[in-house]
Short mmCIF file of C-alpha atoms in Angstrom, two decimals:
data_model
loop_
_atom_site.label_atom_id
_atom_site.label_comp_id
_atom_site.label_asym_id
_atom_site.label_seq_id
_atom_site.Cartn_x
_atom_site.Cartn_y
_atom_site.Cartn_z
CA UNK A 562 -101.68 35.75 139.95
CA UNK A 563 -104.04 38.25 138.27
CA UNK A 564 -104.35 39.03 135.15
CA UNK A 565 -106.22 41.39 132.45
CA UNK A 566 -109.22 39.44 130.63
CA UNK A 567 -108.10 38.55 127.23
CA UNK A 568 -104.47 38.11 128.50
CA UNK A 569 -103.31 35.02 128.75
CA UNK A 570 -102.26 33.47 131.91
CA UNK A 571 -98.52 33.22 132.79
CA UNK A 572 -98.89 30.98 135.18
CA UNK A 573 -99.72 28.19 132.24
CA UNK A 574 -96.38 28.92 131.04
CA UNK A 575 -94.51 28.14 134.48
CA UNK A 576 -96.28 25.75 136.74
CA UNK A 577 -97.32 22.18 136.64
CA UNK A 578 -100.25 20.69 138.42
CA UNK A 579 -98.52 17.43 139.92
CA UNK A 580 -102.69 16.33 140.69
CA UNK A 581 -103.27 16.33 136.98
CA UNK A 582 -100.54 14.69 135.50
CA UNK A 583 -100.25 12.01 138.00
CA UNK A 584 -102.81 9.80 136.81
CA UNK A 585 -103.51 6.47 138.92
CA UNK A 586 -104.88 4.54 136.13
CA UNK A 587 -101.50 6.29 133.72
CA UNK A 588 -99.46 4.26 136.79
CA UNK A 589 -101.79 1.03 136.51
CA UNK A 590 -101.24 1.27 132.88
CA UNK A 591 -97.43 1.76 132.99
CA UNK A 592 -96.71 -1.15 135.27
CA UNK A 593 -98.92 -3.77 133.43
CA UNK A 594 -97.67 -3.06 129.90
CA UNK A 595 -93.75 -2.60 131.49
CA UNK A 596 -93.08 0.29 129.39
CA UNK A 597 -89.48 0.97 127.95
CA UNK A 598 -87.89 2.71 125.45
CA UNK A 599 -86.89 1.64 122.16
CA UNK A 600 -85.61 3.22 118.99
CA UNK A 601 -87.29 4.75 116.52
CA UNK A 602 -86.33 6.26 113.25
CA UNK A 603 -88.90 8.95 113.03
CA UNK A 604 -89.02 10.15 116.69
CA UNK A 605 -85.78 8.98 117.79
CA UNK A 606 -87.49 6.99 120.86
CA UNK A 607 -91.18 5.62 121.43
CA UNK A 608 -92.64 4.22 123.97
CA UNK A 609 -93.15 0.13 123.51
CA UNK A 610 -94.34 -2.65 125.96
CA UNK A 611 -92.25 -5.83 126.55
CA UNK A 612 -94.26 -8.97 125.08
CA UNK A 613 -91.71 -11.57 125.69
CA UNK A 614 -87.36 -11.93 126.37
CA UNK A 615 -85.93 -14.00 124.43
CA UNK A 616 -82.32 -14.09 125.61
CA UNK A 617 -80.42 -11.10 124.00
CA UNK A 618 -83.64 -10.24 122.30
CA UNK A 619 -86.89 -8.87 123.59
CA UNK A 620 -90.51 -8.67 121.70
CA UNK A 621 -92.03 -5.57 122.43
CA UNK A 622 -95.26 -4.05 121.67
CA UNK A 623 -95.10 -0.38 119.96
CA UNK A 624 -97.59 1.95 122.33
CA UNK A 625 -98.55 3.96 119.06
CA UNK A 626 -99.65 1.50 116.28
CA UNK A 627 -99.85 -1.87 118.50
CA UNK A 628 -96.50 -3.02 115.97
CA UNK A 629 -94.51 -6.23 117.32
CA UNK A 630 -90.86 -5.46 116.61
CA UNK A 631 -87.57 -7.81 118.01
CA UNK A 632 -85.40 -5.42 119.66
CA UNK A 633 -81.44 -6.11 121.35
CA UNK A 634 -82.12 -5.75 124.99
CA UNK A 635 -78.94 -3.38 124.67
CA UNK A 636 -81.38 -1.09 122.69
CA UNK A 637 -83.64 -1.02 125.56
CA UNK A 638 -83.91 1.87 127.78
CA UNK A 639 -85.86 2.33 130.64
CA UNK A 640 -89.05 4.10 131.04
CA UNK A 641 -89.88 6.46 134.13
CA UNK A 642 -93.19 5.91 136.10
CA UNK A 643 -95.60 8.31 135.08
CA UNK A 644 -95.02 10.84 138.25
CA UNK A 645 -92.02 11.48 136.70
CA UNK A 646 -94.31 13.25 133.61
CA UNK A 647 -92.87 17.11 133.03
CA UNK A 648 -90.21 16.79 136.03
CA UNK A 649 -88.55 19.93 136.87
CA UNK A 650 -85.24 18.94 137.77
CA UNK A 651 -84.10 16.06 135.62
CA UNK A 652 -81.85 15.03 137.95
CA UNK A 653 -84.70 14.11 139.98
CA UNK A 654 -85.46 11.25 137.55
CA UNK A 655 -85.37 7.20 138.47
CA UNK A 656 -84.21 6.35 135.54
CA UNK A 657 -81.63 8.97 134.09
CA UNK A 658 -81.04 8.13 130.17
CA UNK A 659 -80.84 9.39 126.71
CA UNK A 660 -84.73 8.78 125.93
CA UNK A 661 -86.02 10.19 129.21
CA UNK A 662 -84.21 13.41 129.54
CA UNK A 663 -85.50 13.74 125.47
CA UNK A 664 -88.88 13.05 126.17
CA UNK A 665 -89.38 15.09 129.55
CA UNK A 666 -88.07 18.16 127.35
CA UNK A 667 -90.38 17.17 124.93
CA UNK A 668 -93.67 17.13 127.14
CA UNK A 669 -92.77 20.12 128.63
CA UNK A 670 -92.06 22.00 125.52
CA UNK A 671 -95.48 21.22 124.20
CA UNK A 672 -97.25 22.14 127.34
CA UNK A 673 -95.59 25.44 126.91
CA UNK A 674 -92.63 25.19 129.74
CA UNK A 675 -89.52 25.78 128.05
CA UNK A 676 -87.17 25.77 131.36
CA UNK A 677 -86.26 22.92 132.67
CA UNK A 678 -83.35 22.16 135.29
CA UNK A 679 -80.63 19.25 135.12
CA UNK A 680 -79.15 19.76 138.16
CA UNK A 681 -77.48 22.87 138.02
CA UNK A 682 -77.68 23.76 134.91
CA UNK A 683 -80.97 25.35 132.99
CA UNK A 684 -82.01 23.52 129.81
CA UNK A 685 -84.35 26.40 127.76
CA UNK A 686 -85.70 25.24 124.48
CA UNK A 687 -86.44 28.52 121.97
CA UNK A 688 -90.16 28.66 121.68
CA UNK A 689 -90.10 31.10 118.55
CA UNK A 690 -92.47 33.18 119.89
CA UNK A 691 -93.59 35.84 122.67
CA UNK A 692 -94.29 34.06 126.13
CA UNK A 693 -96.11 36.49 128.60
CA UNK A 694 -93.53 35.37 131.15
CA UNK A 695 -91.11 38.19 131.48
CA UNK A 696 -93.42 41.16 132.95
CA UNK A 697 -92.48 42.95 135.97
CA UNK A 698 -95.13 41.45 137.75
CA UNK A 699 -93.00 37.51 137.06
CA UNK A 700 -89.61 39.40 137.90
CA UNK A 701 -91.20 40.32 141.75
CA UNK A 702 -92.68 36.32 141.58
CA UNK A 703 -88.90 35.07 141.77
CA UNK A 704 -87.37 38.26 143.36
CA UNK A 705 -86.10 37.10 146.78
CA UNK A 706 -87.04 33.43 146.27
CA UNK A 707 -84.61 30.45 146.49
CA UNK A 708 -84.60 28.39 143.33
CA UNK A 709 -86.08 25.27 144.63
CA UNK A 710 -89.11 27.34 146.08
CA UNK A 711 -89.78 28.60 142.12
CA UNK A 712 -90.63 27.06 138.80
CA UNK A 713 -87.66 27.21 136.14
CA UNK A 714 -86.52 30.16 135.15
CA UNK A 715 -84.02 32.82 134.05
CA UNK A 716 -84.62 34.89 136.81
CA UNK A 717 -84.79 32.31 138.90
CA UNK A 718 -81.04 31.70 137.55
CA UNK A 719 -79.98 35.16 138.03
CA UNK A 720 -81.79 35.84 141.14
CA UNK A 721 -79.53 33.15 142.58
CA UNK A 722 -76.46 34.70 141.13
CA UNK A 723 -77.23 38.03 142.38
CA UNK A 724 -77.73 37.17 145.93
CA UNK A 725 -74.93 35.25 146.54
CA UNK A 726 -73.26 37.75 144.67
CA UNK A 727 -74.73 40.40 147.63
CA UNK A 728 -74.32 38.12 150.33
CA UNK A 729 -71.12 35.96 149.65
CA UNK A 730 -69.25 39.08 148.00
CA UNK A 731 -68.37 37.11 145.47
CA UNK A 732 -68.36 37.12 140.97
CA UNK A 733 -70.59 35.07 139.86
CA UNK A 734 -70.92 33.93 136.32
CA UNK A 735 -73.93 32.88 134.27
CA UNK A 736 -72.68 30.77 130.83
CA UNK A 737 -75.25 30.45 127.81
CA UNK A 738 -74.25 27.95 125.61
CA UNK A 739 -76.28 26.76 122.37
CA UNK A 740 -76.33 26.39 118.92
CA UNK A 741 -77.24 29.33 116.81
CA UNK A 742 -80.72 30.59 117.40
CA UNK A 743 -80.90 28.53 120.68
CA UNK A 744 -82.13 31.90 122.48
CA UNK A 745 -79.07 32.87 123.99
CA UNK A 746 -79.25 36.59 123.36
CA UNK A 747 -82.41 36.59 124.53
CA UNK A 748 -82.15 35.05 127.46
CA UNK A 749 -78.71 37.01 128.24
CA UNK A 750 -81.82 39.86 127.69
CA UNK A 751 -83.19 38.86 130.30
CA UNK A 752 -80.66 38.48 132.87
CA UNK A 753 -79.94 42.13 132.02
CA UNK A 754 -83.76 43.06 132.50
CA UNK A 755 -83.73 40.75 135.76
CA UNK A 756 -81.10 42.80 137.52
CA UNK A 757 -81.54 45.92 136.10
CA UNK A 758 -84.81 45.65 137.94
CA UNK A 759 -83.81 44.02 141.05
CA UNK A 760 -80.93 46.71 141.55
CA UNK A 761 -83.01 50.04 140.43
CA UNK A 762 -85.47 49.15 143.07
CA UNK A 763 -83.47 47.63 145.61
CA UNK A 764 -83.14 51.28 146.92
CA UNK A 765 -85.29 51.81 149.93
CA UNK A 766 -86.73 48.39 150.05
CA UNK A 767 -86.54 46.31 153.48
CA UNK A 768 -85.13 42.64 152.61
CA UNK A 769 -84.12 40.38 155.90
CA UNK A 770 -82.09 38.63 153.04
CA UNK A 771 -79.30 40.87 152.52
CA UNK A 772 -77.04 41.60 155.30
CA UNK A 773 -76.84 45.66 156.31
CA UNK A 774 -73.94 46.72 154.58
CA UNK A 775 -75.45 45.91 151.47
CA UNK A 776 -74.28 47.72 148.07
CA UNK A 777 -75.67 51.27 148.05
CA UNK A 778 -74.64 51.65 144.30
CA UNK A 779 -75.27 49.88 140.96
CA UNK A 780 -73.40 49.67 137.37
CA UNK A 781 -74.57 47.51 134.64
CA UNK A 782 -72.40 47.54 131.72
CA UNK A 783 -72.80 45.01 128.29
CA UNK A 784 -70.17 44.29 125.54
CA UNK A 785 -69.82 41.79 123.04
CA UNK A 786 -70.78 40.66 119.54
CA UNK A 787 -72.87 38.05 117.64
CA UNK A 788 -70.73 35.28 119.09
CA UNK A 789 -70.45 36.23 122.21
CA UNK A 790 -71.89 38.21 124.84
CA UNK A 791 -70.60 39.58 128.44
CA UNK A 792 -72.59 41.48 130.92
CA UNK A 793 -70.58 43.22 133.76
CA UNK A 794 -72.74 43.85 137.25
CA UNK A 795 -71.02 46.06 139.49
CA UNK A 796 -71.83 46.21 143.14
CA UNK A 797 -70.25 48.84 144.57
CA UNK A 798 -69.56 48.73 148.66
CA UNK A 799 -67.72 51.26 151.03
CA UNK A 800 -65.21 48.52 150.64
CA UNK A 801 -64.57 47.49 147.27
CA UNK A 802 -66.52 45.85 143.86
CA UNK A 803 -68.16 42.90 143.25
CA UNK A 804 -68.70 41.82 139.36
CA UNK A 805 -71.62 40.20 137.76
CA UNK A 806 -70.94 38.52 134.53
CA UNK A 807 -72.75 37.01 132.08
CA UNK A 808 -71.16 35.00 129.05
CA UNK A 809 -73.07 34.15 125.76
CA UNK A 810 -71.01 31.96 123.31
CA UNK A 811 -72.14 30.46 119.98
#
């Protein structure tokens, strides 16, 4: 995608170069130490390399400071091979647990991707500031695209919802759910930008992908309050209405 100079590039923001972060010598690394998981009371859980089982117990080596620390093997939890590294689709992981889901949110979050699926649902992590990820230009990236074929998204969320909602002729619902200042009005924001978009400009565009008595009207109506949120998206047909709703609860 192009880009002014001096503009930073969205594309940072959204994709992952699977070359880069799978790392042969990361892999030769990962299998010779056997990496786990074990608690920790600062980060919750670091990485550690098993020295020795003794029974119930195992010695493991601390990957950060080189510590030797007994551990319950109950404690233990497993460690994904390094292709695994900013997955996403969690549910795509080998080893599904508390300490890998935690850490793949983590390494994304710091490389700047704050979407990340779990199967169906879309994990977003508030990144207190501006992302240039929500341009027109980003809106026509996922416009038409199937979610699988995209990076994470909120449009990729509500393009999904919209066309099934065009070609199924059915509600569909989006739900954000999160503690306060989670994001959830602003991504309910952007589901309103998304389709508000999508349906001003689906006027006189060709698209194989919805069937040719498609809507040929649009109403977009919002209500709510700081606790909750819903956005109605009327389709209207020769036939009847189709809604498009968007919940935001606290």
């Amino acid at each position: 995608m192009s880009h002014r100079s001096g503009q930073e590039d969205p594309e940072r923001y959204l994709f992952v170069d699977r070359a880069v972060v799978y790392n042969p010598a990361t892999q030769a690394d990962w299998t010779a130490k056997k990496l786990v998981w074990v608690p920790s009371e600062r980060h919750g859980f670091e990485a550690a390399g098993i020295r020795e089982e003794r029974g119930e117990e195992v010695l493991v080596e601390l990957a950060e400071n080189g510590k030797k620390v007994v551990i319950n093997k109950d404690d233990i939890q497993k460690m994904n091979p390094p292709k695994f590294s900013k997955v996403e689709d969690m549910a795509e992981l080998t080893c599904l647990n508390e300490a890998s889901v935690l850490y793949n949110l983590k390494d994304r979050y710091y490389s700047g991707l704050i979407y990340t699926y779990s199967g169906l649902f879309c994990v977003v992590i508030n990144p207190y500031k501006n992302l240039p990820i929500y341009s027109e230009n980003i809106i026509e990236m996922y416009r038409g695209k199937k979610r699988h074929e995209m990076p994470p998204h909120i449009y990729a969320i509500s393009e999904s919802a919209y066309r099934c909602m065009l070609q199924d002729r059915e509600d569909q619902s989006i739900l954000c759910t999160g503690e306060s200042g989670a994001g959830k009005t602003e991504n309910t924001k952007k589901v309103i930008q998304y389709l508000a978009h999508v349906a001003s400009s689906h006027k006189g565009r060709k698209d194989h992908n919805i069937p040719p008595d498609s809507p040929k009207a649009f109403k977009l109506q919002a209500s709510g309050s700081p606790d909750a949120c819903v956005i109605s998206f009327a389709v209207c047909t020769d036939l009847h209405v189709l809604l498009f709703k968007s919940l935001a609860f606290p």
